[in-house]
Tab-separated table of C-alpha atoms and ligand atoms in Angstrom:
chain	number	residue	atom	x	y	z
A	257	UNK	CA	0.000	0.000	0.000
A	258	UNK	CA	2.438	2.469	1.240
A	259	UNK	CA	4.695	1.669	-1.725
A	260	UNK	CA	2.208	2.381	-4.251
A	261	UNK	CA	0.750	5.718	-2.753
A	262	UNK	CA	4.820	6.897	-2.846
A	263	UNK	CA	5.172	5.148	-6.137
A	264	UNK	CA	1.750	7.338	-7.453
A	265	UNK	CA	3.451	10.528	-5.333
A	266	UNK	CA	6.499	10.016	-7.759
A	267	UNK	CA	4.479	9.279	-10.910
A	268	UNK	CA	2.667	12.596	-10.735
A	269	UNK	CA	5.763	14.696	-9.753
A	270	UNK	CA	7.241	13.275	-13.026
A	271	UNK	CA	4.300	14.478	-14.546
A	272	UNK	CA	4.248	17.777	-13.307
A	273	UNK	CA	7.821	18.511	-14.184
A	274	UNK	CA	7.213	17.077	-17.400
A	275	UNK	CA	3.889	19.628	-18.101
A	276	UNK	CA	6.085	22.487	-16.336
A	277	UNK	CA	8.749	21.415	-19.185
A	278	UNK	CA	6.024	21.141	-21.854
A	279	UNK	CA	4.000	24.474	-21.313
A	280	UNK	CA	7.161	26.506	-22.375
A	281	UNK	CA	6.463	28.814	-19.660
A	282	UNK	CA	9.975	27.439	-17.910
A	283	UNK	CA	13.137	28.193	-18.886
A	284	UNK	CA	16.331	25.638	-19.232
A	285	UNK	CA	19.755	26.605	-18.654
A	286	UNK	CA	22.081	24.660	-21.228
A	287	UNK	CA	25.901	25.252	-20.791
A	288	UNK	CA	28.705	23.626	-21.997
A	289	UNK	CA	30.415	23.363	-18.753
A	290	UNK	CA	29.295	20.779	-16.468
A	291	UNK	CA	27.853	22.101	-13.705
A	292	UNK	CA	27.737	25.306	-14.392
A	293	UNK	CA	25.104	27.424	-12.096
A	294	UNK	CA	24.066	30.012	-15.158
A	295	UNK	CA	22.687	32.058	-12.860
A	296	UNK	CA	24.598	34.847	-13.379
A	297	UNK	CA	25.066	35.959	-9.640
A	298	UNK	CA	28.214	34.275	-8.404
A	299	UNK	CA	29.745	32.732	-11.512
A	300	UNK	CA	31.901	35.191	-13.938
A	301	UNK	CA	29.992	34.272	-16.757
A	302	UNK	CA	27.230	36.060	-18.619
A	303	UNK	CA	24.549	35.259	-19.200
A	304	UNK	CA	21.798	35.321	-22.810
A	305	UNK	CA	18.149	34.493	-22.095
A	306	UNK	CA	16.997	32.896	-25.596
A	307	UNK	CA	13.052	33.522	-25.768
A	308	UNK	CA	12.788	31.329	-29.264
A	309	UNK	CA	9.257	31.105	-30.618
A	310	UNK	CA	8.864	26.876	-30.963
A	311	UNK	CA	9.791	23.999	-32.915
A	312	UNK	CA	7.163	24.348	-35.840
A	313	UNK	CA	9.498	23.951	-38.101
A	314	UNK	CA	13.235	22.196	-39.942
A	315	UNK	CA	13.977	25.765	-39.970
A	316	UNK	CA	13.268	26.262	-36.145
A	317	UNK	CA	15.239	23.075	-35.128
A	318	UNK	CA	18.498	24.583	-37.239
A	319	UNK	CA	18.457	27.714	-35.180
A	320	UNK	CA	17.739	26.316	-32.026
A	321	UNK	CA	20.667	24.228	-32.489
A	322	UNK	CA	23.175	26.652	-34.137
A	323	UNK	CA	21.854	29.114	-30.613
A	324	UNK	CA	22.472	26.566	-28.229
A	325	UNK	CA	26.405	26.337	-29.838
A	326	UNK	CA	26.923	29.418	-27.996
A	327	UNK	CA	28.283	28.343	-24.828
A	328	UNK	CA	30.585	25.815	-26.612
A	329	UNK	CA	31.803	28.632	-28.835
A	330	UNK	CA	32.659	30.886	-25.681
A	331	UNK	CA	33.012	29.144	-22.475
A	332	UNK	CA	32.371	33.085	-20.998
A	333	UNK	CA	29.097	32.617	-21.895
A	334	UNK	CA	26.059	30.899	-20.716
A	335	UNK	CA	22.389	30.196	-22.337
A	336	UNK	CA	18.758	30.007	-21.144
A	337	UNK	CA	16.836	28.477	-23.260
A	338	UNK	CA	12.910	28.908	-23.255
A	339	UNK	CA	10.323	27.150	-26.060
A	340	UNK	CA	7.315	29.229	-26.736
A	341	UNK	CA	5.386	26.863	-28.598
A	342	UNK	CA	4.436	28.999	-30.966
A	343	UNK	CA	2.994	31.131	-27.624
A	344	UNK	CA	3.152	34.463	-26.967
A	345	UNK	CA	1.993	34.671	-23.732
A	346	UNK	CA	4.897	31.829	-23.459
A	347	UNK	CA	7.551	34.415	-24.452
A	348	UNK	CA	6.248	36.923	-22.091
A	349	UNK	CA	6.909	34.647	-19.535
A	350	UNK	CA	9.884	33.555	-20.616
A	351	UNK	CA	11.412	36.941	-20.536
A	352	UNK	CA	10.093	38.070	-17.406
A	353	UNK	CA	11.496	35.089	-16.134
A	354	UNK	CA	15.260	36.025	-17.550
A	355	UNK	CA	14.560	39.560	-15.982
A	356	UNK	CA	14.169	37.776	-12.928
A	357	UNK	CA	17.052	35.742	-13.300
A	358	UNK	CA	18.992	38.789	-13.600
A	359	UNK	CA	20.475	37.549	-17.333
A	360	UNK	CA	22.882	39.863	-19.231
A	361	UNK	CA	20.957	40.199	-22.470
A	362	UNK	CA	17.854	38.985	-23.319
A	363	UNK	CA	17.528	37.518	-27.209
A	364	UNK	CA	13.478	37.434	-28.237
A	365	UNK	CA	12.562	35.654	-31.404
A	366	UNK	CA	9.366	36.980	-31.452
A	367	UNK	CA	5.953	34.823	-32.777
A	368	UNK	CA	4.593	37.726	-33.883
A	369	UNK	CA	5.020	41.268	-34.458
A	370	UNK	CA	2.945	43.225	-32.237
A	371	UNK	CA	2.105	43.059	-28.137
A	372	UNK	CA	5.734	43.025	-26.562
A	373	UNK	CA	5.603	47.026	-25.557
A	374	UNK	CA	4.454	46.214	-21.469
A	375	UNK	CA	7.627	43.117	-21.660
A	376	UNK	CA	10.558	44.582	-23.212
A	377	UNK	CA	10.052	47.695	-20.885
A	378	UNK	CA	10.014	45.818	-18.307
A	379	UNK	CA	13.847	44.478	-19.847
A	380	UNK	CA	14.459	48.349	-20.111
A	381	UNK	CA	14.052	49.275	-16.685
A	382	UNK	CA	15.674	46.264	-15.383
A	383	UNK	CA	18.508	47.681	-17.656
A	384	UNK	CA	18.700	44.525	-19.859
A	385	UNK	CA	19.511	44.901	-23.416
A	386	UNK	CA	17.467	43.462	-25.713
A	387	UNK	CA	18.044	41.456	-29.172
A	388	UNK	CA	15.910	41.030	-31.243
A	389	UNK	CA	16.747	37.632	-33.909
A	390	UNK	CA	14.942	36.517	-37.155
A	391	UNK	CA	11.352	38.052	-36.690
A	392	UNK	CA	11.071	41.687	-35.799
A	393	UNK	CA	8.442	43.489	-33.564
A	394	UNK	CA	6.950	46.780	-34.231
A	395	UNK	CA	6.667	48.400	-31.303
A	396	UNK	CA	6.134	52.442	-30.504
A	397	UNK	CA	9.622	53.509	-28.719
A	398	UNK	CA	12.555	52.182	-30.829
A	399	UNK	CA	14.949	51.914	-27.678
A	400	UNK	CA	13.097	49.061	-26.558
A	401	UNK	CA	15.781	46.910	-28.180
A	402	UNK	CA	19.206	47.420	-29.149
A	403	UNK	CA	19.147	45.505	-32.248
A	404	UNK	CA	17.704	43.233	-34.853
A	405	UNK	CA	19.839	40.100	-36.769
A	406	UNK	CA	17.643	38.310	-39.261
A	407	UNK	CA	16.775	37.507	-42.595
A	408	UNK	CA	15.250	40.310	-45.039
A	409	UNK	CA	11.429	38.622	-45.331
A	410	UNK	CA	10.428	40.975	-48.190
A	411	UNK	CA	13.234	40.068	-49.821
A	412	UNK	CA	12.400	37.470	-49.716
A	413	UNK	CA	8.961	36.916	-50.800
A	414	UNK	CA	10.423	39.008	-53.829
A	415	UNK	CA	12.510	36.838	-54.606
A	416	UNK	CA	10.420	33.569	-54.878
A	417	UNK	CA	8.049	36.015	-57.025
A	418	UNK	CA	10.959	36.807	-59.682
A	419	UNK	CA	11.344	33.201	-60.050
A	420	UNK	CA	7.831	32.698	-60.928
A	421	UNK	CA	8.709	35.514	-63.319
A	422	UNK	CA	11.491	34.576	-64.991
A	423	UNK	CA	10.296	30.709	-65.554
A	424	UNK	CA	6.734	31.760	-66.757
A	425	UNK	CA	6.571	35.724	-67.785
A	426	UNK	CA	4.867	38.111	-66.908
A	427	UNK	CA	2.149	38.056	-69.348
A	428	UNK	CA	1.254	34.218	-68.834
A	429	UNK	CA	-1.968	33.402	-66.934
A	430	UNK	CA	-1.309	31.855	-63.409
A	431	UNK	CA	-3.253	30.615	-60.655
A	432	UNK	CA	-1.515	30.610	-57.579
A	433	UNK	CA	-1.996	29.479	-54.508
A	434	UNK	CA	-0.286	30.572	-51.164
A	435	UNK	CA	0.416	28.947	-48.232
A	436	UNK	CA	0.884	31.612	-45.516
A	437	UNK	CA	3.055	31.558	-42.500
A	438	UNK	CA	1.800	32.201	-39.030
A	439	UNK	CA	-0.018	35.116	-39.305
A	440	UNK	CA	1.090	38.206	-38.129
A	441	UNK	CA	4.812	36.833	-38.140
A	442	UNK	CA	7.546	38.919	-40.326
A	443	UNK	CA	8.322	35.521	-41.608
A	444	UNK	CA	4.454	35.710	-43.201
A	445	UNK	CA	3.976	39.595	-43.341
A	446	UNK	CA	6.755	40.135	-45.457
A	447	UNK	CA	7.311	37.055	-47.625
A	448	UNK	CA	3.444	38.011	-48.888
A	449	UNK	CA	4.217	41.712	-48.859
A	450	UNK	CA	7.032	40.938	-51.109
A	451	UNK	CA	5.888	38.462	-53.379
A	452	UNK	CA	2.422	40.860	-54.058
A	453	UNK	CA	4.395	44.049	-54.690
A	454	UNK	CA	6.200	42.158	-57.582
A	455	UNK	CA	3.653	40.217	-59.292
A	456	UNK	CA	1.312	43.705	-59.141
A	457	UNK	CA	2.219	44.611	-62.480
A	458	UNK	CA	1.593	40.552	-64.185
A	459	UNK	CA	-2.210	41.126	-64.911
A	460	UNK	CA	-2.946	37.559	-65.486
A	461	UNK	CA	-1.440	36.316	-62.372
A	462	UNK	CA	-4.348	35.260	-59.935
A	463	UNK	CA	-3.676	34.565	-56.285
A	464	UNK	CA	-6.988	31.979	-56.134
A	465	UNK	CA	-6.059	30.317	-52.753
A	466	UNK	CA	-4.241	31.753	-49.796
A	467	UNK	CA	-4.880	30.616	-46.284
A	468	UNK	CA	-2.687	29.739	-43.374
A	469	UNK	CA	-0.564	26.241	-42.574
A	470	UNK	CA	1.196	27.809	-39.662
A	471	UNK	CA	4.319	27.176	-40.902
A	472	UNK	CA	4.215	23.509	-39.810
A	473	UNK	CA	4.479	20.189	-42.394
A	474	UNK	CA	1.058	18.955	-40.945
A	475	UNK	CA	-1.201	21.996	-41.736
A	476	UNK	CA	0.515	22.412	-45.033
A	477	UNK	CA	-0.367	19.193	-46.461
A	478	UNK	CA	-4.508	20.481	-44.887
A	479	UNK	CA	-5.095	22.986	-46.273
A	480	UNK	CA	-3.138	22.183	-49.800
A	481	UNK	CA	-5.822	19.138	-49.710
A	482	UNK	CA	-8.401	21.818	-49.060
A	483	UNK	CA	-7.229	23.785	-51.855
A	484	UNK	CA	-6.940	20.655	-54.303
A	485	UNK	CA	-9.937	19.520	-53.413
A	486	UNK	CA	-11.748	22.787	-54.435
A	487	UNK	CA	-9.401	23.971	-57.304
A	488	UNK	CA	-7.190	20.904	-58.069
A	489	UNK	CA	-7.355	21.462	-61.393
A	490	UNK	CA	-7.134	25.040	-61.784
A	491	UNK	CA	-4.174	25.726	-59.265
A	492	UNK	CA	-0.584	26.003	-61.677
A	493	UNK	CA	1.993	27.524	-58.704
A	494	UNK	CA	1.900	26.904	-55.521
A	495	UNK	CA	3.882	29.826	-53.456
A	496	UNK	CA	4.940	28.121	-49.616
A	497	UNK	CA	6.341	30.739	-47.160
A	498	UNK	CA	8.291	27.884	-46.198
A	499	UNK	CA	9.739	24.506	-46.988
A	500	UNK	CA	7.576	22.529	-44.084
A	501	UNK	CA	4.237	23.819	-45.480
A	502	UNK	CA	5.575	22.577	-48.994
A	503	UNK	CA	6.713	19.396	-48.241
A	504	UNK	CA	3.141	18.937	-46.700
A	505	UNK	CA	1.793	20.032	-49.915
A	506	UNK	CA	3.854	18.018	-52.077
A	507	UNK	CA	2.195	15.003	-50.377
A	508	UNK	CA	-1.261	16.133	-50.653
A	509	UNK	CA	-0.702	17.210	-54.428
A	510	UNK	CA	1.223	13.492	-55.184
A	511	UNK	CA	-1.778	12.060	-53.249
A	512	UNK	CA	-4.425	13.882	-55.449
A	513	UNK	CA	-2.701	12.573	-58.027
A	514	UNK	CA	-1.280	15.282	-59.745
A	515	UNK	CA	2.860	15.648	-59.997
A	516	UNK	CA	4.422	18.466	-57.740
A	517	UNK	CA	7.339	20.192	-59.687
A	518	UNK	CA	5.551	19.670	-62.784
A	519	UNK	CA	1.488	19.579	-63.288
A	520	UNK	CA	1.951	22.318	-60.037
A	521	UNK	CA	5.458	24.712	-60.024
A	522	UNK	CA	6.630	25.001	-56.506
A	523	UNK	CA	8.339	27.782	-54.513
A	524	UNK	CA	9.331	27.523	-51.100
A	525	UNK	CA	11.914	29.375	-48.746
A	526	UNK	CA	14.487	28.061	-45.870
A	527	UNK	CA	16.344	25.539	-47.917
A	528	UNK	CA	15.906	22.594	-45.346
A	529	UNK	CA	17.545	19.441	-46.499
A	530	UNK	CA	14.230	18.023	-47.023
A	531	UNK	CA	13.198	20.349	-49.391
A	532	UNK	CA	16.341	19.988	-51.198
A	533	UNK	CA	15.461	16.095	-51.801
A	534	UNK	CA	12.166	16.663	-52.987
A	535	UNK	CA	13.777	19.420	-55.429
A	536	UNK	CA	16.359	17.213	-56.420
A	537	UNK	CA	13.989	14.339	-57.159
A	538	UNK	CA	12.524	16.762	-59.592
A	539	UNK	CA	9.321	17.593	-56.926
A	540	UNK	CA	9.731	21.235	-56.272
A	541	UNK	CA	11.129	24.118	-58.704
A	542	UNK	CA	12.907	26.786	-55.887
A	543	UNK	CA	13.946	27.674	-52.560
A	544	UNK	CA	14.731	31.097	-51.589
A	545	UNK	CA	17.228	30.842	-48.904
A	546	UNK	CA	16.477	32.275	-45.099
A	547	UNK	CA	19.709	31.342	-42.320
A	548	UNK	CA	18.761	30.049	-39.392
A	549	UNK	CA	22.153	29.269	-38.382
A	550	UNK	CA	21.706	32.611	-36.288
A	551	UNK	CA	24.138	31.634	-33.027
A	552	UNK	CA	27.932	32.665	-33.962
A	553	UNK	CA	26.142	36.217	-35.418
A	554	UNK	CA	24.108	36.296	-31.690
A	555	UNK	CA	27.195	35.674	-29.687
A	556	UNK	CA	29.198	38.539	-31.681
A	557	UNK	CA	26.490	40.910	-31.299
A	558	UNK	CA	25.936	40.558	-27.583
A	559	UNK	CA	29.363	40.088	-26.899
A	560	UNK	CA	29.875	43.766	-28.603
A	561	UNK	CA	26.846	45.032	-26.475
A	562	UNK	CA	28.458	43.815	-23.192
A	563	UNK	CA	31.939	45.433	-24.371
A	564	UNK	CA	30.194	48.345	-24.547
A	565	UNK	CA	30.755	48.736	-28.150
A	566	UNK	CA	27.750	50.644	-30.858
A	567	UNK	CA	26.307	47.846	-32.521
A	568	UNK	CA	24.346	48.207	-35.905
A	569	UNK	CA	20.669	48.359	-35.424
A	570	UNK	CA	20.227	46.061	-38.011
A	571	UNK	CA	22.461	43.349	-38.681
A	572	UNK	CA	21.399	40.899	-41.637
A	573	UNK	CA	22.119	37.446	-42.220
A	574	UNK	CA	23.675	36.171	-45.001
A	575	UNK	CA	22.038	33.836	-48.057
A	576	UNK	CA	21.098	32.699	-51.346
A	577	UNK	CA	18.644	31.118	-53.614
A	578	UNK	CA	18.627	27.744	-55.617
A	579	UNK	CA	16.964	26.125	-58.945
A	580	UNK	CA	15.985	22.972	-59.668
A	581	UNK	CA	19.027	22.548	-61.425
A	582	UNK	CA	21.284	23.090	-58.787
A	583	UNK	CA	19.617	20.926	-56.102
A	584	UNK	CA	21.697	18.033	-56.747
A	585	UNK	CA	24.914	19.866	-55.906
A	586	UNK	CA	23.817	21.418	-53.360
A	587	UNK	CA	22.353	18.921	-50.950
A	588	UNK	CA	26.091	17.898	-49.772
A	589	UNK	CA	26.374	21.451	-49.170
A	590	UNK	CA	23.426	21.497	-46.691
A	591	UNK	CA	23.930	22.270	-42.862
A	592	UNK	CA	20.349	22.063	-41.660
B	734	LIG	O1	10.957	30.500	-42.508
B	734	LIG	C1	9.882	29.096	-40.941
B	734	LIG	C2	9.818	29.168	-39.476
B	734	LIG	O2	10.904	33.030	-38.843
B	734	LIG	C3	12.322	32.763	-40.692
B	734	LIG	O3	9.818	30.551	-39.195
B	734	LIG	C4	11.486	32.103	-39.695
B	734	LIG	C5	10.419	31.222	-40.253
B	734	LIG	C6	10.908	30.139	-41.184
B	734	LIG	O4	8.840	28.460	-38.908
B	734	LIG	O5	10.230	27.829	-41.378
């Protein structure tokens, strides 16, 4: 009896820690020394709070790892690590957390763009500078954050649009149809910003389908079937803001019975190995580069900001783009 009531006692503190772990809400201090405190109070080392938004996607997992390289890069430095599951109110926490912790920067790779004004002032007055990595927040005083490093989204959602461009013309009649990122995201504001600013002078093209997959593989492949399944045979591009979403949709269009890279042109950006096997197996027609492979440029940057040095406001990261053609090269290439 009384080993089963402790052995239930243990079960559910397991399962607490585990839901604790799970809600995103705590934070995880990774280092590369072993036992190291990270706490920033009696140890020499400083410390960066990483807010990151989840794991939604190939591209997420590549920056999460390339971030958590940090300590192993500089041994002066420690990392926090929170997973906001695609939460905002999990980032919130996640910094006021670090603030309590007393961290020496705080990184924030926001979900979204708006509703971190109340938070990061809260980081000002507890004199904690701010960067902020890959998505960027609009918020109404500037000096909320010392910096942004990321990707150019409009950029790239030009970009995928010249492609469709240069392979069809301008004057050819297209339907399109768009799988957006999680709304209200730079990664999805831009890319769409971009991509409709360019294609506003081909008359003929015709945007017929655009909805959300959340930037995940699983919602991709829904709602392509949802688009298939109303305009299968109408739809001649599909436009991804990102490689997930696609490789969903490459399954739901091989499924329909159509073949992706051919009957349906594909564009897609991140440049996730996955992607690049599809493309290389002749499945998908582009990827417009984004870098996740964000932690060397983070660990530069705050280093400079704890020197004391001016740092750029905005720092960009650097990348490319890639054809069908070059795929098969390529994939060797391929980090993440
Ligand atoms: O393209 C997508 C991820 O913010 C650049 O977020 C990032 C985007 C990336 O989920 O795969």
């Amino acid at each position: 009896m009384k080993f089963k009531k402790m052995f239930a006692l243990m079960a559910s503190t397991v399962l607490c820690v585990g839901m604790l772990a799970g809600c995103g809400g705590s934070t995880t201090a990774t280092s590369s020394a072993a036992g190291s405190t990270a706490s920033g109070s009696s140890s020499a080392k400083k410390v960066i709070g990483f807010a990151q938004v989840g794991a939604e996607s190939g591209w997420r997992t590549a920056e999460t790892d390339s971030i958590k390289t940090i300590p192993t890069l500089d041994p002066n430095i420690d990392l926090k690590f929170s997973d906001g599951q695609q939460k905002q109110e999990n980032q919130i926490k996640a910094i006021r957390s670090f603030i309590a912790q007393k961290v020496d920067i705080i990184a924030l790779d926001p979900v979204v763009e708006t509703g971190w004004d109340t938070v990061l002032k809260e980081a000002k007055d507890a004199k904690i500078p701010v960067v902020i990595v890959d998505r960027k927040v609009t918020v109404s005083d500037e000096s909320l954050y010392k910096c942004f490093l990321g990707s150019d989204m409009v950029e790239e959602g030009k970009k995928a649009a010249q492609v469709i461009i240069d392979k069809f013309g301008k004057d050819a009649q297209l339907n399109i149809a768009e799988l957006q990122g999680t709304v209200g995201s730079t990664a999805m504001v831009g890319r769409q910003q971009g991509f409709n600013d360019t294609i506003k002078d081909c008359k003929n093209y015709k945007i017929i389908k655009s909805q959300t997959g959340d930037f995940t593989r699983a919602k991709g492949k829904e709602v392509m079937e949802a688009f298939l399944k109303s305009d299968g045979d109408k739809i001649n591009v599909l436009w991804a803001h990102n490689d997930d979403m696609a490789v969903g949709a490459v399954q739901a269009i091989e499924e329909y019975g159509k073949k992706p890279g051919q009957d349906i042109f594909i564009v897609s950006v991140d440049g996730i190995k996955d992607m690049f096997e599809l493309m290389a197996a002749g499945k998908s027609n582009a990827i417009i580069e984004c870098n996740p492979l964000l932690g060397p440029q983070l660990l530069e940057v705050s280093k400079n900001i704890l020197d004391g040095k001016e740092v750029e406001r905005s720092i960009k990261s650097k990348e490319s783009q890639f054809l069908q053609k070059d795929a098969a090269t390529e994939l060797p290439n391929r980090k993440y």
